[in-house]
């Protein structure tokens, strides 16, 4: 319209111009003429905006409070509109307003369908997902740029993956972890290490050592490897530890620390983590996410029947790595395998000398050691090797793989030359280690049973109205006294034992007054002579009669009170 108005101001507007504009816009000539008339009279060339409900910041905040429940927010807006209408009516009289009597976004509260349509129009899919699932759900709708494809060994990405599968190790089921590195340009796995528990820096060093060294053609990695120009990780403490950064820094390889919880920044290794599940683990015994035939909770595995051993699972996983590198044909590689794409790349490969690889991928123990006739003393234990004969008194340095205390690598402290490996002297046998492990497991089970038997959570009855719930635990008076006595501790037991009659009384001193012994009353008609056979007659002083049992007890009590 601005072009037609400009032609009209210059006085050169013709019906041909109007017909051409109408044909290009897909409108009739009459419609374009009406638009021109409106522009002349009202001075506007755009469509007149009609008042409609929009999602304001207040409505957006309410949607966030209700986790995206538009119907609940609509009910709140209607209730607020009714309250405002009742306050504005004098004397409190007035009918109940309709759905369009409130205010929201500058206009009346619309119907529920209009309100939901406004939410869909004013909030995009990511914002609506964030109302229910938060920031993680919103990121699923973000658009990410693809990194430019470079050359081989230009960049590697490393990551850990907790595999959703159970394997058997030492008589129990464990979920293994895999630590691996992948070349971003050719999708080739350069190195991997498997651990039955959460990996530490030793797993990173093992996978890195395999990735830097190139195997024989028949190995799982083929001739893939060498020295990369950059390694990307995602703030994993195992990748950023001093040992790993020092090992890569000695080879002039920088480590790029990506922001946490941003998997899209290392999409190559994240895609590998998904592929190993969908292409390998789903067909293995012990897969944890297999579809169930029932709707009940998935039963926990109680036996080890059908599970693969850890060694067999590791062998299968390495076979899959070999298949990925030598047989799998990803679509981005144009029908080639990662190994073929790697070999077709003319970029030179920089190999690491084995001596440097052995030295810089191990952690230094720090300080020099003196080799004695007992071997090398490190961390309170001796390590020996067959190459140590005749080298008594040599100053050496110790390097080791973290958490692998059974073996160390020994280097000459003066020249830095590698002397050889050393193994732990007087190492425990396999039977001893198994017995120790069984004893620890028994203690753990005892602790678990003790914690399970303890009532750590107080249970209350259900309520149907506002009020304090009543506790469900019912105790008898005897049980309550026993629990109170147990809670009082050992001091209460000692207090109970401290009774007055706990220590028998001693003989009273001779200066104390003795109780008066009264004679037993004689029954009518009974003889008053006490024969020699009468018990106690000879012991009665002053011709008094003997005391019966009740009198004796009474006398003892009186004597004790004197």
Tab-separated table of N, CA, C and O in Angstrom, residues 81-176:
chain	number	residue	atom	x	y	z
A	81	UNK	N	-12.406	-12.048	38.963
A	81	UNK	CA	-13.345	-11.153	38.291
A	81	UNK	C	-14.656	-11.063	39.059
A	81	UNK	O	-15.242	-9.978	39.191
A	82	UNK	N	-15.163	-12.192	39.584
A	82	UNK	CA	-16.402	-12.157	40.376
A	82	UNK	C	-16.224	-11.340	41.650
A	82	UNK	O	-17.111	-10.582	42.055
A	83	UNK	N	-15.055	-11.493	42.299
A	83	UNK	CA	-14.816	-10.722	43.519
A	83	UNK	C	-14.756	-9.234	43.227
A	83	UNK	O	-15.282	-8.416	43.991
A	84	UNK	N	-14.138	-8.856	42.099
A	84	UNK	CA	-14.073	-7.439	41.734
A	84	UNK	C	-15.453	-6.892	41.406
A	84	UNK	O	-15.793	-5.761	41.765
A	85	UNK	N	-16.285	-7.707	40.747
A	85	UNK	CA	-17.636	-7.261	40.407
A	85	UNK	C	-18.497	-7.107	41.650
A	85	UNK	O	-19.286	-6.166	41.768
A	86	UNK	N	-18.357	-7.988	42.634
A	86	UNK	CA	-19.142	-7.891	43.869
A	86	UNK	C	-18.748	-6.663	44.675
A	86	UNK	O	-19.591	-6.030	45.322
A	87	UNK	N	-17.456	-6.307	44.653
A	87	UNK	CA	-17.020	-5.139	45.403
A	87	UNK	C	-17.508	-3.845	44.780
A	87	UNK	O	-17.695	-2.841	45.479
A	88	UNK	N	-17.685	-3.865	43.452
A	88	UNK	CA	-18.111	-2.639	42.763
A	88	UNK	C	-19.603	-2.395	42.845
A	88	UNK	O	-20.074	-1.298	42.549
A	89	UNK	N	-20.391	-3.396	43.232
A	89	UNK	CA	-21.847	-3.248	43.307
A	89	UNK	C	-22.205	-2.698	44.682
A	89	UNK	O	-21.749	-3.206	45.708
A	90	UNK	N	-23.037	-1.659	44.738
A	90	UNK	CA	-23.432	-1.059	46.023
A	90	UNK	C	-24.352	-1.994	46.767
A	90	UNK	O	-25.293	-2.550	46.204
A	91	UNK	N	-24.111	-2.155	48.056
A	91	UNK	CA	-24.962	-2.983	48.898
A	91	UNK	C	-24.753	-4.454	48.703
A	91	UNK	O	-25.477	-5.259	49.287
A	92	UNK	N	-23.766	-4.858	47.888
A	92	UNK	CA	-23.489	-6.273	47.698
A	92	UNK	C	-24.478	-6.977	46.826
A	92	UNK	O	-24.447	-8.199	46.701
A	93	UNK	N	-25.411	-6.267	46.189
A	93	UNK	CA	-26.381	-6.926	45.315
A	93	UNK	C	-25.851	-6.924	43.907
A	93	UNK	O	-25.086	-6.060	43.496
A	94	UNK	N	-26.303	-7.850	43.145
A	94	UNK	CA	-25.877	-7.947	41.762
A	94	UNK	C	-25.746	-9.377	41.346
A	94	UNK	O	-25.413	-10.245	42.147
A	95	UNK	N	-25.980	-9.632	40.090
A	95	UNK	CA	-25.898	-11.001	39.591
A	95	UNK	C	-24.465	-11.440	39.412
A	95	UNK	O	-23.523	-10.655	39.415
A	96	UNK	N	-24.275	-12.723	39.249
A	96	UNK	CA	-22.948	-13.304	39.046
A	96	UNK	C	-22.497	-13.033	37.628
A	96	UNK	O	-23.229	-13.269	36.669
A	97	UNK	N	-21.278	-12.485	37.438
A	97	UNK	CA	-20.847	-12.105	36.096
A	97	UNK	C	-20.593	-13.319	35.232
A	97	UNK	O	-20.348	-14.421	35.701
A	98	UNK	N	-20.622	-13.067	33.951
A	98	UNK	CA	-20.331	-14.128	32.980
A	98	UNK	C	-18.830	-14.275	32.840
A	98	UNK	O	-18.040	-13.627	33.514
A	99	UNK	N	-18.428	-15.170	31.892
A	99	UNK	CA	-17.015	-15.471	31.731
A	99	UNK	C	-16.225	-14.297	31.208
A	99	UNK	O	-15.014	-14.269	31.310
A	100	UNK	N	-16.880	-13.295	30.674
A	100	UNK	CA	-16.139	-12.187	30.092
A	100	UNK	C	-16.192	-10.916	30.895
A	100	UNK	O	-16.085	-9.842	30.329
A	101	UNK	N	-16.425	-10.973	32.199
A	101	UNK	CA	-16.540	-9.776	33.016
A	101	UNK	C	-15.278	-9.444	33.781
A	101	UNK	O	-15.189	-8.398	34.381
A	102	UNK	N	-14.296	-10.352	33.815
A	102	UNK	CA	-13.041	-10.056	34.517
A	102	UNK	C	-12.083	-9.338	33.599
A	102	UNK	O	-12.439	-8.859	32.524
A	103	UNK	N	-10.843	-9.245	34.050
A	103	UNK	CA	-9.811	-8.574	33.257
A	103	UNK	C	-8.586	-9.446	33.206
A	103	UNK	O	-8.170	-10.025	34.189
A	104	UNK	N	-7.990	-9.521	32.035
A	104	UNK	CA	-6.740	-10.236	31.873
A	104	UNK	C	-6.106	-9.787	30.593
A	104	UNK	O	-6.693	-9.898	29.517
A	105	UNK	N	-4.933	-9.194	30.659
A	105	UNK	CA	-4.271	-8.686	29.460
A	105	UNK	C	-4.960	-7.480	28.886
A	105	UNK	O	-4.848	-7.193	27.711
A	106	UNK	N	-5.723	-6.723	29.675
A	106	UNK	CA	-6.368	-5.513	29.190
A	106	UNK	C	-7.777	-5.734	28.706
A	106	UNK	O	-8.472	-4.771	28.426
A	107	UNK	N	-8.267	-6.962	28.547
A	107	UNK	CA	-9.620	-7.244	28.099
A	107	UNK	C	-10.253	-8.179	29.100
A	107	UNK	O	-9.629	-8.653	30.054
A	108	UNK	N	-11.550	-8.461	28.903
A	108	UNK	CA	-12.294	-9.317	29.819
A	108	UNK	C	-11.767	-10.733	29.767
A	108	UNK	O	-11.143	-11.158	28.793
A	109	UNK	N	-12.030	-11.465	30.873
A	109	UNK	CA	-11.619	-12.861	30.927
A	109	UNK	C	-12.417	-13.642	29.896
A	109	UNK	O	-13.647	-13.654	29.943
A	110	UNK	N	-11.758	-14.318	28.972
A	110	UNK	CA	-12.490	-15.021	27.910
A	110	UNK	C	-12.967	-16.384	28.393
A	110	UNK	O	-12.807	-16.771	29.558
A	111	UNK	N	-13.515	-17.130	27.465
A	111	UNK	CA	-13.899	-18.507	27.764
A	111	UNK	C	-12.646	-19.377	27.890
A	111	UNK	O	-11.536	-18.947	27.558
A	112	UNK	N	-12.850	-20.589	28.371
A	112	UNK	CA	-11.711	-21.486	28.564
A	112	UNK	C	-11.054	-21.822	27.233
A	112	UNK	O	-9.811	-21.866	27.141
A	113	UNK	N	-11.838	-22.042	26.177
A	113	UNK	CA	-11.254	-22.367	24.875
A	113	UNK	C	-10.413	-21.203	24.348
A	113	UNK	O	-9.304	-21.392	23.813
A	114	UNK	N	-10.918	-19.965	24.508
A	114	UNK	CA	-10.159	-18.803	24.059
A	114	UNK	C	-8.886	-18.629	24.883
A	114	UNK	O	-7.825	-18.259	24.351
A	115	UNK	N	-8.994	-18.873	26.193
A	115	UNK	CA	-7.819	-18.762	27.055
A	115	UNK	C	-6.753	-19.779	26.649
A	115	UNK	O	-5.558	-19.442	26.555
A	116	UNK	N	-7.145	-21.013	26.383
A	116	UNK	CA	-6.173	-22.017	25.958
A	116	UNK	C	-5.586	-21.680	24.601
A	116	UNK	O	-4.391	-21.911	24.351
A	117	UNK	N	-6.380	-21.113	23.717
A	117	UNK	CA	-5.868	-20.715	22.405
A	117	UNK	C	-4.856	-19.574	22.544
A	117	UNK	O	-3.851	-19.527	21.827
A	118	UNK	N	-5.108	-18.659	23.485
A	118	UNK	CA	-4.154	-17.574	23.715
A	118	UNK	C	-2.842	-18.107	24.284
A	118	UNK	O	-1.761	-17.617	23.938
A	119	UNK	N	-2.921	-19.113	25.141
A	119	UNK	CA	-1.696	-19.708	25.687
A	119	UNK	C	-0.879	-20.352	24.574
A	119	UNK	O	0.346	-20.197	24.508
A	120	UNK	N	-1.546	-21.068	23.683
A	120	UNK	CA	-0.823	-21.691	22.573
A	120	UNK	C	-0.273	-20.662	21.596
A	120	UNK	O	0.764	-20.888	20.967
A	121	UNK	N	-0.939	-19.514	21.470
A	121	UNK	CA	-0.484	-18.506	20.521
A	121	UNK	C	0.664	-17.677	21.098
A	121	UNK	O	1.632	-17.371	20.392
A	122	UNK	N	0.588	-17.292	22.358
A	122	UNK	CA	1.568	-16.376	22.936
A	122	UNK	C	2.789	-17.087	23.522
A	122	UNK	O	3.819	-16.442	23.732
A	123	UNK	N	2.682	-18.365	23.834
A	123	UNK	CA	3.807	-19.115	24.380
A	123	UNK	C	4.204	-20.186	23.375
A	123	UNK	O	3.347	-20.938	22.894
A	124	UNK	N	5.489	-20.243	23.059
A	124	UNK	CA	5.942	-21.251	22.102
A	124	UNK	C	6.034	-22.618	22.776
A	124	UNK	O	5.788	-22.772	23.982
A	125	UNK	N	6.395	-23.607	21.994
A	125	UNK	CA	6.419	-24.983	22.511
A	125	UNK	C	7.424	-25.153	23.637
A	125	UNK	O	7.183	-25.875	24.612
A	126	UNK	N	8.587	-24.474	23.528
A	126	UNK	CA	9.580	-24.588	24.584
A	126	UNK	C	9.105	-23.973	25.887
A	126	UNK	O	9.339	-24.526	26.973
A	127	UNK	N	8.435	-22.822	25.811
A	127	UNK	CA	7.919	-22.185	27.021
A	127	UNK	C	6.816	-23.028	27.664
A	127	UNK	O	6.748	-23.130	28.897
A	128	UNK	N	5.965	-23.620	26.847
A	128	UNK	CA	4.902	-24.468	27.423
A	128	UNK	C	5.494	-25.724	28.049
A	128	UNK	O	5.013	-26.198	29.083
A	129	UNK	N	6.531	-26.275	27.428
A	129	UNK	CA	7.168	-27.446	28.026
A	129	UNK	C	7.872	-27.098	29.328
A	129	UNK	O	7.913	-27.906	30.265
A	130	UNK	N	8.433	-25.886	29.413
A	130	UNK	CA	9.113	-25.483	30.644
A	130	UNK	C	8.144	-25.341	31.801
A	130	UNK	O	8.526	-25.510	32.967
A	131	UNK	N	6.876	-25.014	31.524
A	131	UNK	CA	5.900	-24.904	32.601
A	131	UNK	C	5.678	-26.237	33.299
A	131	UNK	O	5.367	-26.273	34.500
A	132	UNK	N	5.843	-27.336	32.589
A	132	UNK	CA	5.612	-28.665	33.171
A	132	UNK	C	6.900	-29.354	33.585
A	132	UNK	O	6.962	-29.950	34.650
A	133	UNK	N	7.926	-29.281	32.726
A	133	UNK	CA	9.144	-30.034	32.991
A	133	UNK	C	10.354	-29.213	33.341
A	133	UNK	O	11.421	-29.785	33.554
A	134	UNK	N	10.245	-27.878	33.382
A	134	UNK	CA	11.377	-27.060	33.757
A	134	UNK	C	12.353	-26.831	32.612
A	134	UNK	O	12.043	-27.025	31.433
A	135	UNK	N	13.570	-26.434	32.990
A	135	UNK	CA	14.575	-26.055	32.002
A	135	UNK	C	14.993	-27.231	31.130
A	135	UNK	O	15.249	-27.069	29.936
A	136	UNK	N	15.054	-28.432	31.706
A	136	UNK	CA	15.461	-29.586	30.909
A	136	UNK	C	14.451	-29.872	29.803
A	136	UNK	O	14.823	-30.215	28.671
A	137	UNK	N	13.155	-29.726	30.101
A	137	UNK	CA	12.137	-29.941	29.065
A	137	UNK	C	12.171	-28.826	28.023
A	137	UNK	O	11.914	-29.073	26.841
A	138	UNK	N	12.487	-27.606	28.441
A	138	UNK	CA	12.542	-26.515	27.465
A	138	UNK	C	13.683	-26.701	26.477
A	138	UNK	O	13.555	-26.387	25.292
A	139	UNK	N	14.823	-27.223	26.977
A	139	UNK	CA	15.971	-27.388	26.092
A	139	UNK	C	15.721	-28.414	25.000
A	139	UNK	O	16.402	-28.408	23.980
A	140	UNK	N	14.757	-29.296	25.215
A	140	UNK	CA	14.461	-30.285	24.180
A	140	UNK	C	13.899	-29.639	22.920
A	140	UNK	O	13.904	-30.266	21.854
A	141	UNK	N	13.411	-28.395	23.015
A	141	UNK	CA	12.852	-27.690	21.854
A	141	UNK	C	13.820	-26.664	21.280
A	141	UNK	O	13.440	-25.920	20.370
A	142	UNK	N	15.049	-26.613	21.811
A	142	UNK	CA	16.016	-25.657	21.281
A	142	UNK	C	16.587	-26.148	19.953
A	142	UNK	O	16.590	-27.352	19.659
A	143	UNK	N	17.071	-25.217	19.177
A	143	UNK	CA	17.731	-25.507	17.900
A	143	UNK	C	19.243	-25.381	18.124
A	143	UNK	O	19.714	-24.365	18.658
A	144	UNK	N	19.981	-26.412	17.751
A	144	UNK	CA	21.410	-26.450	17.976
A	144	UNK	C	22.142	-26.452	16.629
A	144	UNK	O	21.710	-27.103	15.672
A	145	UNK	N	23.226	-25.748	16.596
A	145	UNK	CA	24.052	-25.699	15.396
A	145	UNK	C	25.003	-26.894	15.374
A	145	UNK	O	25.469	-27.359	16.417
A	146	UNK	N	25.260	-27.377	14.188
A	146	UNK	CA	26.202	-28.487	14.018
A	146	UNK	C	27.616	-27.936	13.891
A	146	UNK	O	27.859	-26.913	13.242
A	147	UNK	N	28.559	-28.622	14.548
A	147	UNK	CA	29.950	-28.199	14.445
A	147	UNK	C	30.486	-28.504	13.041
A	147	UNK	O	30.092	-29.494	12.426
A	148	UNK	N	31.367	-27.690	12.541
A	148	UNK	CA	31.938	-27.976	11.212
A	148	UNK	C	32.794	-29.233	11.248
A	148	UNK	O	33.519	-29.497	12.209
A	149	UNK	N	32.702	-30.021	10.189
A	149	UNK	CA	33.476	-31.257	10.090
A	149	UNK	C	34.921	-30.907	9.772
A	149	UNK	O	35.207	-30.199	8.789
A	150	UNK	N	35.837	-31.411	10.594
A	150	UNK	CA	37.254	-31.142	10.408
A	150	UNK	C	37.970	-32.399	9.935
A	150	UNK	O	37.399	-33.237	9.244
A	151	UNK	N	39.189	-32.559	10.329
A	151	UNK	CA	40.011	-33.671	9.898
A	151	UNK	C	40.189	-34.641	11.063
A	151	UNK	O	39.810	-34.356	12.204
A	152	UNK	N	40.771	-35.799	10.768
A	152	UNK	CA	40.941	-36.799	11.808
A	152	UNK	C	41.905	-36.290	12.880
A	152	UNK	O	42.860	-35.560	12.594
A	153	UNK	N	41.616	-36.671	14.110
A	153	UNK	CA	42.391	-36.274	15.288
A	153	UNK	C	42.367	-34.775	15.532
A	153	UNK	O	43.173	-34.263	16.316
A	154	UNK	N	41.443	-34.070	14.881
A	154	UNK	CA	41.312	-32.642	15.177
A	154	UNK	C	40.680	-32.427	16.538
A	154	UNK	O	41.038	-31.483	17.258
A	155	UNK	N	39.758	-33.302	16.918
A	155	UNK	CA	39.099	-33.168	18.208
A	155	UNK	C	38.544	-34.523	18.628
A	155	UNK	O	37.960	-35.241	17.801
A	156	UNK	N	38.739	-34.858	19.878
A	156	UNK	CA	38.137	-36.041	20.485
A	156	UNK	C	37.143	-35.596	21.551
A	156	UNK	O	37.271	-34.513	22.130
A	157	UNK	N	36.169	-36.447	21.792
A	157	UNK	CA	35.223	-36.237	22.885
A	157	UNK	C	35.230	-37.472	23.778
A	157	UNK	O	35.225	-38.611	23.269
A	158	UNK	N	35.253	-37.250	25.076
A	158	UNK	CA	35.277	-38.342	26.049
A	158	UNK	C	34.106	-38.252	27.006
A	158	UNK	O	33.633	-37.156	27.344
A	159	UNK	N	33.659	-39.422	27.472
A	159	UNK	CA	32.512	-39.440	28.380
A	159	UNK	C	32.432	-40.801	29.061
A	159	UNK	O	33.016	-41.791	28.583
A	160	UNK	N	31.690	-40.840	30.196
A	160	UNK	CA	31.330	-42.078	30.874
A	160	UNK	C	29.899	-42.440	30.504
A	160	UNK	O	29.059	-41.565	30.260
A	161	UNK	N	29.603	-43.738	30.519
A	161	UNK	CA	28.237	-44.212	30.272
A	161	UNK	C	27.931	-45.349	31.238
A	161	UNK	O	28.634	-46.363	31.252
A	162	UNK	N	26.893	-45.153	32.066
A	162	UNK	CA	26.427	-46.211	32.962
A	162	UNK	C	25.491	-47.116	32.168
A	162	UNK	O	24.366	-46.723	31.840
A	163	UNK	N	25.940	-48.287	31.861
A	163	UNK	CA	25.205	-49.158	30.949
A	163	UNK	C	24.009	-49.784	31.659
A	163	UNK	O	24.148	-50.331	32.766
A	164	UNK	N	22.819	-49.763	31.046
A	164	UNK	CA	21.623	-50.352	31.665
A	164	UNK	C	21.555	-51.869	31.473
A	164	UNK	O	20.634	-52.398	30.844
A	165	UNK	N	22.515	-52.576	32.003
A	165	UNK	CA	22.559	-54.032	31.885
A	165	UNK	C	23.248	-54.574	33.121
A	165	UNK	O	24.116	-53.911	33.712
A	166	UNK	N	22.869	-55.753	33.543
A	166	UNK	CA	23.468	-56.402	34.696
A	166	UNK	C	24.338	-57.564	34.235
A	166	UNK	O	23.935	-58.331	33.356
A	167	UNK	N	25.503	-57.682	34.852
A	167	UNK	CA	26.423	-58.780	34.578
A	167	UNK	C	26.857	-59.371	35.908
A	167	UNK	O	26.704	-58.752	36.972
A	168	UNK	N	27.395	-60.578	35.844
A	168	UNK	CA	27.792	-61.289	37.060
A	168	UNK	C	29.276	-61.084	37.328
A	168	UNK	O	30.120	-61.219	36.440
A	169	UNK	N	29.598	-60.721	38.576
A	169	UNK	CA	30.983	-60.543	38.999
A	169	UNK	C	31.107	-60.971	40.454
A	169	UNK	O	30.451	-60.389	41.325
A	170	UNK	N	31.909	-62.006	40.703
A	170	UNK	CA	32.157	-62.510	42.058
A	170	UNK	C	30.866	-62.868	42.784
A	170	UNK	O	30.663	-62.569	43.956
A	171	UNK	N	29.932	-63.484	42.049
A	171	UNK	CA	28.713	-63.962	42.685
A	171	UNK	C	27.648	-62.916	42.931
A	171	UNK	O	26.702	-63.176	43.689
A	172	UNK	N	27.728	-61.762	42.331
A	172	UNK	CA	26.698	-60.741	42.487
A	172	UNK	C	26.514	-60.001	41.171
A	172	UNK	O	27.401	-60.002	40.305
A	173	UNK	N	25.362	-59.371	41.034
A	173	UNK	CA	25.025	-58.653	39.812
A	173	UNK	C	25.483	-57.206	39.927
A	173	UNK	O	25.212	-56.534	40.933
A	174	UNK	N	26.171	-56.712	38.913
A	174	UNK	CA	26.670	-55.341	38.884
A	174	UNK	C	26.294	-54.710	37.553
A	174	UNK	O	26.055	-55.403	36.554
A	175	UNK	N	26.223	-53.372	37.548
A	175	UNK	CA	25.994	-52.601	36.323
A	175	UNK	C	27.304	-51.958	35.905
A	175	UNK	O	27.821	-51.086	36.599
A	176	UNK	N	27.876	-52.367	34.793
A	176	UNK	CA	29.197	-51.832	34.396
A	176	UNK	C	29.096	-50.421	33.848
A	176	UNK	O	28.033	-49.948	33.429
